[in-house]
């Protein structure tokens, strides 16, 4: 719509007319177009007001801006109607009144032209406001929709939880059924290990990777040596478990075929 308002503004600004019938002939199409644009703007405002866009943050400002476009477009039409009103018409006077001569007609035109031009300038100003409003509106709606989509994506990602490897998913599943972190002695050295209630083997490296991401935690109020420390799956870990187990990546090995050696025969 911005381009339509800009085109009408240019036509009103550049209009050339002679007061009287010529002016009416030139102004009438402009007034009708302004009224059409007002009707279109009102339809767009109604559609916007009835759309799901109103649920998006920032939509109220857009609706108010669209309403201002309707108002400015209507005022532009009123300004053009005032040009029609200020235009000096040349019909015949009532009986008993003297007919206008050329001098009288010239004076009437001279008095009307400044008034008509003032209304035309006002119409140009209102149409410029309409075009500017439409540009801002298009930009604002695009920004609002983009921001809403980014927020929706971020929420979906948070809801989905973190992505796990198949090994991490299996370890987290086992730990969700119960497990302990404990110390054992190997060759005189203390080694931290993980045990699960269902007997699933979980390496300490896998456990630490899960703990670093906040998916599991352990009870530090007990000793690693005396009974171990109970492992719990956090809320974020539960969200990760709610997702399907990721498929393991298949390593594709391309075997090279045997090289074919072509012996060059001896010359005969």
PDB file of C-alpha atoms in Angstrom:
ATOM      1  CA  UNK A   1       0.000   0.000   0.000  1.00  0.00           C
ATOM      2  CA  UNK A   2       2.930   2.348   0.592  1.00  0.00           C
ATOM      3  CA  UNK A   3       3.638   2.491  -3.133  1.00  0.00           C
ATOM      4  CA  UNK A   4      -0.036   3.295  -3.850  1.00  0.00           C
ATOM      5  CA  UNK A   5       0.006   6.180  -1.385  1.00  0.00           C
ATOM      6  CA  UNK A   6       3.302   7.446  -2.795  1.00  0.00           C
ATOM      7  CA  UNK A   7       1.936   7.337  -6.346  1.00  0.00           C
ATOM      8  CA  UNK A   8      -1.191   9.263  -5.328  1.00  0.00           C
ATOM      9  CA  UNK A   9       0.910  11.781  -3.416  1.00  0.00           C
ATOM     10  CA  UNK A  10       2.990  12.435  -6.548  1.00  0.00           C
ATOM     11  CA  UNK A  11      -0.144  12.959  -8.643  1.00  0.00           C
ATOM     12  CA  UNK A  12      -1.631  15.412  -6.141  1.00  0.00           C
ATOM     13  CA  UNK A  13       1.665  17.259  -5.732  1.00  0.00           C
ATOM     14  CA  UNK A  14       2.242  17.636  -9.467  1.00  0.00           C
ATOM     15  CA  UNK A  15      -1.317  18.439 -10.477  1.00  0.00           C
ATOM     16  CA  UNK A  16      -1.854  21.266 -12.949  1.00  0.00           C
ATOM     17  CA  UNK A  17      -5.349  22.695 -13.283  1.00  0.00           C
ATOM     18  CA  UNK A  18      -7.453  25.677 -14.244  1.00  0.00           C
ATOM     19  CA  UNK A  19     -10.167  26.618 -11.729  1.00  0.00           C
ATOM     20  CA  UNK A  20     -13.626  25.559 -12.766  1.00  0.00           C
ATOM     21  CA  UNK A  21     -14.617  22.550 -14.847  1.00  0.00           C
ATOM     22  CA  UNK A  22     -10.982  21.653 -15.596  1.00  0.00           C
ATOM     23  CA  UNK A  23     -10.142  21.495 -11.886  1.00  0.00           C
ATOM     24  CA  UNK A  24     -13.141  19.263 -11.156  1.00  0.00           C
ATOM     25  CA  UNK A  25     -12.091  16.932 -13.969  1.00  0.00           C
ATOM     26  CA  UNK A  26      -8.576  16.601 -12.500  1.00  0.00           C
ATOM     27  CA  UNK A  27      -9.464  16.454  -8.801  1.00  0.00           C
ATOM     28  CA  UNK A  28     -12.325  13.927  -8.990  1.00  0.00           C
ATOM     29  CA  UNK A  29     -10.180  10.862  -9.841  1.00  0.00           C
ATOM     30  CA  UNK A  30      -7.731  11.761  -7.066  1.00  0.00           C
ATOM     31  CA  UNK A  31     -10.524  12.028  -4.517  1.00  0.00           C
ATOM     32  CA  UNK A  32     -11.997   8.690  -5.576  1.00  0.00           C
ATOM     33  CA  UNK A  33      -8.588   6.994  -5.345  1.00  0.00           C
ATOM     34  CA  UNK A  34      -8.022   8.425  -1.859  1.00  0.00           C
ATOM     35  CA  UNK A  35     -11.371   7.031  -0.786  1.00  0.00           C
ATOM     36  CA  UNK A  36     -10.510   3.614  -2.269  1.00  0.00           C
ATOM     37  CA  UNK A  37      -7.214   3.578  -0.378  1.00  0.00           C
ATOM     38  CA  UNK A  38      -9.009   4.509   2.835  1.00  0.00           C
ATOM     39  CA  UNK A  39     -11.380   1.574   2.344  1.00  0.00           C
ATOM     40  CA  UNK A  40      -8.458  -0.767   1.625  1.00  0.00           C
ATOM     41  CA  UNK A  41      -6.579   0.421   4.711  1.00  0.00           C
ATOM     42  CA  UNK A  42      -9.666  -0.175   6.834  1.00  0.00           C
ATOM     43  CA  UNK A  43     -10.006  -3.713   5.452  1.00  0.00           C
ATOM     44  CA  UNK A  44      -6.342  -4.392   6.233  1.00  0.00           C
ATOM     45  CA  UNK A  45      -6.760  -3.057   9.778  1.00  0.00           C
ATOM     46  CA  UNK A  46      -9.791  -5.295  10.335  1.00  0.00           C
ATOM     47  CA  UNK A  47      -7.951  -8.349   8.999  1.00  0.00           C
ATOM     48  CA  UNK A  48      -4.957  -7.605  11.199  1.00  0.00           C
ATOM     49  CA  UNK A  49      -7.173  -7.153  14.240  1.00  0.00           C
ATOM     50  CA  UNK A  50      -8.855 -10.527  13.596  1.00  0.00           C
ATOM     51  CA  UNK A  51      -5.590 -12.407  12.999  1.00  0.00           C
ATOM     52  CA  UNK A  52      -3.391 -14.437  15.353  1.00  0.00           C
ATOM     53  CA  UNK A  53      -0.822 -11.674  14.999  1.00  0.00           C
ATOM     54  CA  UNK A  54      -2.566  -9.918  17.914  1.00  0.00           C
ATOM     55  CA  UNK A  55      -1.096 -12.611  20.216  1.00  0.00           C
ATOM     56  CA  UNK A  56       2.445 -11.506  19.387  1.00  0.00           C
ATOM     57  CA  UNK A  57       4.287  -8.952  21.504  1.00  0.00           C
ATOM     58  CA  UNK A  58       4.344  -5.549  19.810  1.00  0.00           C
ATOM     59  CA  UNK A  59       1.185  -6.110  17.785  1.00  0.00           C
ATOM     60  CA  UNK A  60      -0.755  -3.353  19.546  1.00  0.00           C
ATOM     61  CA  UNK A  61       1.619  -0.681  18.222  1.00  0.00           C
ATOM     62  CA  UNK A  62       1.146  -2.049  14.708  1.00  0.00           C
ATOM     63  CA  UNK A  63      -2.634  -1.938  15.019  1.00  0.00           C
ATOM     64  CA  UNK A  64      -2.488   1.657  16.246  1.00  0.00           C
ATOM     65  CA  UNK A  65      -0.180   2.589  13.370  1.00  0.00           C
ATOM     66  CA  UNK A  66      -2.539   0.984  10.849  1.00  0.00           C
ATOM     67  CA  UNK A  67      -5.421   2.934  12.385  1.00  0.00           C
ATOM     68  CA  UNK A  68      -3.419   6.144  11.906  1.00  0.00           C
ATOM     69  CA  UNK A  69      -2.987   5.235   8.232  1.00  0.00           C
ATOM     70  CA  UNK A  70      -6.763   4.914   7.940  1.00  0.00           C
ATOM     71  CA  UNK A  71      -7.169   8.314   9.594  1.00  0.00           C
ATOM     72  CA  UNK A  72      -4.542  10.080   7.454  1.00  0.00           C
ATOM     73  CA  UNK A  73      -5.944   8.553   4.279  1.00  0.00           C
ATOM     74  CA  UNK A  74      -9.428   9.732   5.215  1.00  0.00           C
ATOM     75  CA  UNK A  75      -8.092  13.229   5.965  1.00  0.00           C
ATOM     76  CA  UNK A  76      -6.357  13.290   2.579  1.00  0.00           C
ATOM     77  CA  UNK A  77      -9.717  12.506   0.982  1.00  0.00           C
ATOM     78  CA  UNK A  78     -11.318  15.307   3.003  1.00  0.00           C
ATOM     79  CA  UNK A  79      -8.618  17.738   1.864  1.00  0.00           C
ATOM     80  CA  UNK A  80      -9.301  16.820  -1.758  1.00  0.00           C
ATOM     81  CA  UNK A  81     -13.032  17.244  -1.140  1.00  0.00           C
ATOM     82  CA  UNK A  82     -12.263  20.737   0.193  1.00  0.00           C
ATOM     83  CA  UNK A  83     -10.486  21.466  -3.084  1.00  0.00           C
ATOM     84  CA  UNK A  84     -13.704  20.523  -4.869  1.00  0.00           C
ATOM     85  CA  UNK A  85     -15.613  22.820  -2.520  1.00  0.00           C
ATOM     86  CA  UNK A  86     -13.217  25.758  -2.994  1.00  0.00           C
ATOM     87  CA  UNK A  87     -13.256  25.371  -6.769  1.00  0.00           C
ATOM     88  CA  UNK A  88     -15.124  28.299  -8.456  1.00  0.00           C
ATOM     89  CA  UNK A  89     -17.912  26.933 -10.625  1.00  0.00           C
ATOM     90  CA  UNK A  90     -19.336  28.833 -13.571  1.00  0.00           C
ATOM     91  CA  UNK A  91     -23.008  28.033 -13.624  1.00  0.00           C
ATOM     92  CA  UNK A  92     -25.653  30.685 -14.283  1.00  0.00           C
ATOM     93  CA  UNK A  93     -26.686  32.919 -11.392  1.00  0.00           C
ATOM     94  CA  UNK A  94     -30.279  33.283 -10.104  1.00  0.00           C
ATOM     95  CA  UNK A  95     -32.564  35.542 -12.113  1.00  0.00           C
ATOM     96  CA  UNK A  96     -31.965  39.187 -11.294  1.00  0.00           C
ATOM     97  CA  UNK A  97     -28.236  38.722 -10.606  1.00  0.00           C
ATOM     98  CA  UNK A  98     -25.827  40.100 -13.173  1.00  0.00           C
ATOM     99  CA  UNK A  99     -23.881  37.567 -15.198  1.00  0.00           C
ATOM    100  CA  UNK A 100     -20.145  37.345 -14.428  1.00  0.00           C
ATOM    101  CA  UNK A 101     -17.941  39.137 -16.868  1.00  0.00           C
ATOM    102  CA  UNK A 102     -14.310  38.267 -17.524  1.00  0.00           C
ATOM    103  CA  UNK A 103     -13.031  40.614 -14.821  1.00  0.00           C
ATOM    104  CA  UNK A 104     -15.276  39.088 -12.161  1.00  0.00           C
ATOM    105  CA  UNK A 105     -14.329  35.597 -13.251  1.00  0.00           C
ATOM    106  CA  UNK A 106     -10.641  36.456 -12.995  1.00  0.00           C
ATOM    107  CA  UNK A 107     -11.072  37.773  -9.459  1.00  0.00           C
ATOM    108  CA  UNK A 108     -13.013  34.671  -8.375  1.00  0.00           C
ATOM    109  CA  UNK A 109     -10.287  32.411  -9.745  1.00  0.00           C
ATOM    110  CA  UNK A 110      -7.535  34.449  -8.096  1.00  0.00           C
ATOM    111  CA  UNK A 111      -9.274  34.151  -4.736  1.00  0.00           C
ATOM    112  CA  UNK A 112      -9.934  30.412  -5.106  1.00  0.00           C
ATOM    113  CA  UNK A 113      -6.486  29.250  -6.250  1.00  0.00           C
ATOM    114  CA  UNK A 114      -4.641  29.870  -2.900  1.00  0.00           C
ATOM    115  CA  UNK A 115      -7.372  28.031  -1.003  1.00  0.00           C
ATOM    116  CA  UNK A 116      -7.329  25.114  -3.421  1.00  0.00           C
ATOM    117  CA  UNK A 117      -3.532  24.883  -3.346  1.00  0.00           C
ATOM    118  CA  UNK A 118      -3.540  24.948   0.473  1.00  0.00           C
ATOM    119  CA  UNK A 119      -5.919  21.982   0.567  1.00  0.00           C
ATOM    120  CA  UNK A 120      -3.791  20.178  -2.021  1.00  0.00           C
ATOM    121  CA  UNK A 121      -0.681  20.721   0.144  1.00  0.00           C
ATOM    122  CA  UNK A 122      -2.543  19.312   3.141  1.00  0.00           C
ATOM    123  CA  UNK A 123      -3.546  16.260   1.118  1.00  0.00           C
ATOM    124  CA  UNK A 124       0.081  15.710   0.058  1.00  0.00           C
ATOM    125  CA  UNK A 125       1.146  15.850   3.717  1.00  0.00           C
ATOM    126  CA  UNK A 126      -1.461  13.302   4.795  1.00  0.00           C
ATOM    127  CA  UNK A 127      -0.596  10.948   1.936  1.00  0.00           C
ATOM    128  CA  UNK A 128       3.063  11.174   2.879  1.00  0.00           C
ATOM    129  CA  UNK A 129       2.142  10.136   6.433  1.00  0.00           C
ATOM    130  CA  UNK A 130       0.211   7.184   4.996  1.00  0.00           C
ATOM    131  CA  UNK A 131       3.148   5.970   2.912  1.00  0.00           C
ATOM    132  CA  UNK A 132       5.591   6.360   5.798  1.00  0.00           C
ATOM    133  CA  UNK A 133       3.201   4.556   8.144  1.00  0.00           C
ATOM    134  CA  UNK A 134       2.886   1.628   5.743  1.00  0.00           C
ATOM    135  CA  UNK A 135       6.681   1.304   5.469  1.00  0.00           C
ATOM    136  CA  UNK A 136       7.086   1.318   9.249  1.00  0.00           C
ATOM    137  CA  UNK A 137       4.201  -1.116   9.596  1.00  0.00           C
ATOM    138  CA  UNK A 138       5.681  -3.652   7.168  1.00  0.00           C
ATOM    139  CA  UNK A 139       9.061  -3.442   8.895  1.00  0.00           C
ATOM    140  CA  UNK A 140       7.513  -3.709  12.363  1.00  0.00           C
ATOM    141  CA  UNK A 141       5.351  -6.726  11.552  1.00  0.00           C
ATOM    142  CA  UNK A 142       8.330  -8.517   9.989  1.00  0.00           C
ATOM    143  CA  UNK A 143      10.430  -7.857  13.091  1.00  0.00           C
ATOM    144  CA  UNK A 144       7.631  -8.973  15.417  1.00  0.00           C
ATOM    145  CA  UNK A 145       7.076 -12.224  13.501  1.00  0.00           C
ATOM    146  CA  UNK A 146      10.823 -12.942  13.339  1.00  0.00           C
ATOM    147  CA  UNK A 147      11.248 -12.337  17.064  1.00  0.00           C
ATOM    148  CA  UNK A 148       8.239 -14.538  17.831  1.00  0.00           C
ATOM    149  CA  UNK A 149       9.600 -17.369  15.676  1.00  0.00           C
ATOM    150  CA  UNK A 150      13.048 -17.127  17.292  1.00  0.00           C
ATOM    151  CA  UNK A 151      11.443 -17.247  20.729  1.00  0.00           C
ATOM    152  CA  UNK A 152       9.327 -20.248  19.729  1.00  0.00           C
ATOM    153  CA  UNK A 153      12.404 -22.054  18.411  1.00  0.00           C
ATOM    154  CA  UNK A 154      14.352 -21.301  21.592  1.00  0.00           C
ATOM    155  CA  UNK A 155      11.520 -22.599  23.778  1.00  0.00           C
ATOM    156  CA  UNK A 156      11.235 -25.744  21.644  1.00  0.00           C
ATOM    157  CA  UNK A 157      14.956 -26.370  21.973  1.00  0.00           C
ATOM    158  CA  UNK A 158      14.800 -25.922  25.726  1.00  0.00           C
ATOM    159  CA  UNK A 159      11.819 -28.246  25.964  1.00  0.00           C
ATOM    160  CA  UNK A 160      13.518 -30.850  23.794  1.00  0.00           C
ATOM    161  CA  UNK A 161      16.477 -30.976  26.171  1.00  0.00           C
ATOM    162  CA  UNK A 162      20.122 -31.616  25.323  1.00  0.00           C
ATOM    163  CA  UNK A 163      21.248 -33.976  22.596  1.00  0.00           C
ATOM    164  CA  UNK A 164      22.950 -37.179  23.763  1.00  0.00           C
ATOM    165  CA  UNK A 165      25.124 -39.788  22.153  1.00  0.00           C
ATOM    166  CA  UNK A 166      23.748 -43.354  22.180  1.00  0.00           C
ATOM    167  CA  UNK A 167      26.236 -44.306  24.923  1.00  0.00           C
ATOM    168  CA  UNK A 168      25.262 -41.316  27.055  1.00  0.00           C
ATOM    169  CA  UNK A 169      21.574 -42.046  26.553  1.00  0.00           C
ATOM    170  CA  UNK A 170      22.028 -45.673  27.646  1.00  0.00           C
ATOM    171  CA  UNK A 171      24.066 -44.574  30.684  1.00  0.00           C
ATOM    172  CA  UNK A 172      21.496 -41.963  31.661  1.00  0.00           C
ATOM    173  CA  UNK A 173      18.686 -44.518  31.302  1.00  0.00           C
ATOM    174  CA  UNK A 174      20.524 -46.934  33.581  1.00  0.00           C
ATOM    175  CA  UNK A 175      21.335 -44.247  36.157  1.00  0.00           C
ATOM    176  CA  UNK A 176      17.695 -43.186  36.184  1.00  0.00           C
ATOM    177  CA  UNK A 177      16.953 -46.619  37.643  1.00  0.00           C
ATOM    178  CA  UNK A 178      19.457 -46.055  40.436  1.00  0.00           C
ATOM    179  CA  UNK A 179      23.225 -45.940  40.723  1.00  0.00           C
ATOM    180  CA  UNK A 180      26.203 -45.026  42.899  1.00  0.00           C
ATOM    181  CA  UNK A 181      29.561 -43.323  42.577  1.00  0.00           C
ATOM    182  CA  UNK A 182      32.243 -45.090  44.637  1.00  0.00           C
ATOM    183  CA  UNK A 183      35.977 -45.467  45.118  1.00  0.00           C
ATOM    184  CA  UNK A 184      37.868 -48.711  44.752  1.00  0.00           C
ATOM    185  CA  UNK A 185      41.523 -49.592  45.010  1.00  0.00           C
ATOM    186  CA  UNK A 186      43.386 -50.856  41.989  1.00  0.00           C
ATOM    187  CA  UNK A 187      47.112 -51.584  42.343  1.00  0.00           C
ATOM    188  CA  UNK A 188      47.202 -49.425  45.411  1.00  0.00           C
ATOM    189  CA  UNK A 189      45.532 -46.463  43.739  1.00  0.00           C
ATOM    190  CA  UNK A 190      42.057 -45.081  44.416  1.00  0.00           C
ATOM    191  CA  UNK A 191      39.860 -45.231  41.308  1.00  0.00           C
ATOM    192  CA  UNK A 192      36.404 -43.657  41.004  1.00  0.00           C
ATOM    193  CA  UNK A 193      33.821 -45.954  39.459  1.00  0.00           C
ATOM    194  CA  UNK A 194      30.101 -46.001  38.651  1.00  0.00           C
ATOM    195  CA  UNK A 195      27.694 -48.808  39.437  1.00  0.00           C
ATOM    196  CA  UNK A 196      24.049 -49.084  38.380  1.00  0.00           C
ATOM    197  CA  UNK A 197      21.221 -51.119  39.883  1.00  0.00           C
ATOM    198  CA  UNK A 198      20.545 -52.943  36.615  1.00  0.00           C
ATOM    199  CA  UNK A 199      24.209 -53.777  36.062  1.00  0.00           C
ATOM    200  CA  UNK A 200      24.693 -51.540  33.005  1.00  0.00           C
ATOM    201  CA  UNK A 201      28.350 -50.627  32.627  1.00  0.00           C
ATOM    202  CA  UNK A 202      28.895 -46.864  32.776  1.00  0.00           C
ATOM    203  CA  UNK A 203      32.414 -45.478  32.436  1.00  0.00           C
ATOM    204  CA  UNK A 204      33.553 -42.678  34.699  1.00  0.00           C
ATOM    205  CA  UNK A 205      34.256 -40.575  31.594  1.00  0.00           C
ATOM    206  CA  UNK A 206      30.650 -40.932  30.452  1.00  0.00           C
ATOM    207  CA  UNK A 207      29.379 -40.094  33.921  1.00  0.00           C
ATOM    208  CA  UNK A 208      31.541 -36.985  34.130  1.00  0.00           C
ATOM    209  CA  UNK A 209      30.309 -35.861  30.699  1.00  0.00           C
ATOM    210  CA  UNK A 210      26.725 -36.191  31.923  1.00  0.00           C
ATOM    211  CA  UNK A 211      27.500 -34.409  35.191  1.00  0.00           C
ATOM    212  CA  UNK A 212      29.271 -31.561  33.395  1.00  0.00           C
ATOM    213  CA  UNK A 213      26.103 -30.902  31.402  1.00  0.00           C
ATOM    214  CA  UNK A 214      23.963 -30.947  34.535  1.00  0.00           C
ATOM    215  CA  UNK A 215      22.109 -34.153  33.629  1.00  0.00           C
ATOM    216  CA  UNK A 216      23.147 -36.095  36.739  1.00  0.00           C
ATOM    217  CA  UNK A 217      24.298 -35.286  40.245  1.00  0.00           C
ATOM    218  CA  UNK A 218      25.537 -37.273  43.231  1.00  0.00           C
ATOM    219  CA  UNK A 219      25.078 -37.042  46.994  1.00  0.00           C
ATOM    220  CA  UNK A 220      28.300 -35.614  48.408  1.00  0.00           C
ATOM    221  CA  UNK A 221      27.086 -35.955  51.997  1.00  0.00           C
ATOM    222  CA  UNK A 222      28.216 -39.599  52.064  1.00  0.00           C
ATOM    223  CA  UNK A 223      31.618 -41.143  51.530  1.00  0.00           C
ATOM    224  CA  UNK A 224      32.807 -42.578  48.243  1.00  0.00           C
ATOM    225  CA  UNK A 225      34.354 -45.446  50.212  1.00  0.00           C
ATOM    226  CA  UNK A 226      31.578 -46.313  52.652  1.00  0.00           C
ATOM    227  CA  UNK A 227      28.641 -47.306  50.492  1.00  0.00           C
ATOM    228  CA  UNK A 228      29.326 -44.705  47.808  1.00  0.00           C
ATOM    229  CA  UNK A 229      27.391 -41.607  46.809  1.00  0.00           C
ATOM    230  CA  UNK A 230      23.905 -41.976  45.373  1.00  0.00           C
ATOM    231  CA  UNK A 231      23.469 -40.714  41.799  1.00  0.00           C
ATOM    232  CA  UNK A 232      20.326 -38.857  40.759  1.00  0.00           C
ATOM    233  CA  UNK A 233      19.127 -37.791  37.302  1.00  0.00           C
ATOM    234  CA  UNK A 234      18.283 -34.062  37.238  1.00  0.00           C
ATOM    235  CA  UNK A 235      15.208 -32.458  35.674  1.00  0.00           C
ATOM    236  CA  UNK A 236      17.283 -31.542  32.641  1.00  0.00           C
ATOM    237  CA  UNK A 237      18.373 -35.168  32.432  1.00  0.00           C
ATOM    238  CA  UNK A 238      14.720 -36.273  32.512  1.00  0.00           C
ATOM    239  CA  UNK A 239      14.035 -33.946  29.569  1.00  0.00           C
ATOM    240  CA  UNK A 240      16.892 -35.579  27.677  1.00  0.00           C
ATOM    241  CA  UNK A 241      15.494 -39.036  28.412  1.00  0.00           C
ATOM    242  CA  UNK A 242      12.112 -37.942  27.055  1.00  0.00           C
ATOM    243  CA  UNK A 243      13.673 -37.762  23.607  1.00  0.00           C
ATOM    244  CA  UNK A 244      14.117 -40.869  21.411  1.00  0.00           C
ATOM    245  CA  UNK A 245      17.415 -42.685  21.738  1.00  0.00           C
ATOM    246  CA  UNK A 246      19.768 -41.319  19.068  1.00  0.00           C
ATOM    247  CA  UNK A 247      20.782 -43.768  16.398  1.00  0.00           C
ATOM    248  CA  UNK A 248      24.376 -44.902  16.437  1.00  0.00           C
ATOM    249  CA  UNK A 249      26.491 -43.689  13.570  1.00  0.00           C
ATOM    250  CA  UNK A 250      27.447 -46.506  11.244  1.00  0.00           C
ATOM    251  CA  UNK A 251      31.053 -46.482  10.207  1.00  0.00           C
ATOM    252  CA  UNK A 252      31.182 -47.297   6.552  1.00  0.00           C
ATOM    253  CA  UNK A 253      34.386 -48.941   5.519  1.00  0.00           C
ATOM    254  CA  UNK A 254      35.165 -48.952   1.873  1.00  0.00           C
ATOM    255  CA  UNK A 255      37.264 -51.918   0.973  1.00  0.00           C
ATOM    256  CA  UNK A 256      39.642 -51.417  -1.891  1.00  0.00           C
ATOM    257  CA  UNK A 257      39.474 -54.082  -4.518  1.00  0.00           C
ATOM    258  CA  UNK A 258      42.567 -55.955  -5.552  1.00  0.00           C
ATOM    259  CA  UNK A 259      44.797 -54.144  -7.936  1.00  0.00           C
ATOM    260  CA  UNK A 260      44.866 -55.607 -11.393  1.00  0.00           C
ATOM    261  CA  UNK A 261      48.336 -55.896 -12.815  1.00  0.00           C
ATOM    262  CA  UNK A 262      48.456 -56.137 -16.518  1.00  0.00           C
ATOM    263  CA  UNK A 263      51.645 -57.733 -17.727  1.00  0.00           C
ATOM    264  CA  UNK A 264      52.991 -56.428 -20.942  1.00  0.00           C
ATOM    265  CA  UNK A 265      53.609 -59.320 -23.253  1.00  0.00           C
ATOM    266  CA  UNK A 266      56.971 -59.905 -24.883  1.00  0.00           C
ATOM    267  CA  UNK A 267      57.468 -58.784 -28.398  1.00  0.00           C
ATOM    268  CA  UNK A 268      57.164 -61.461 -30.876  1.00  0.00           C
TER     269      UNK A 268
END
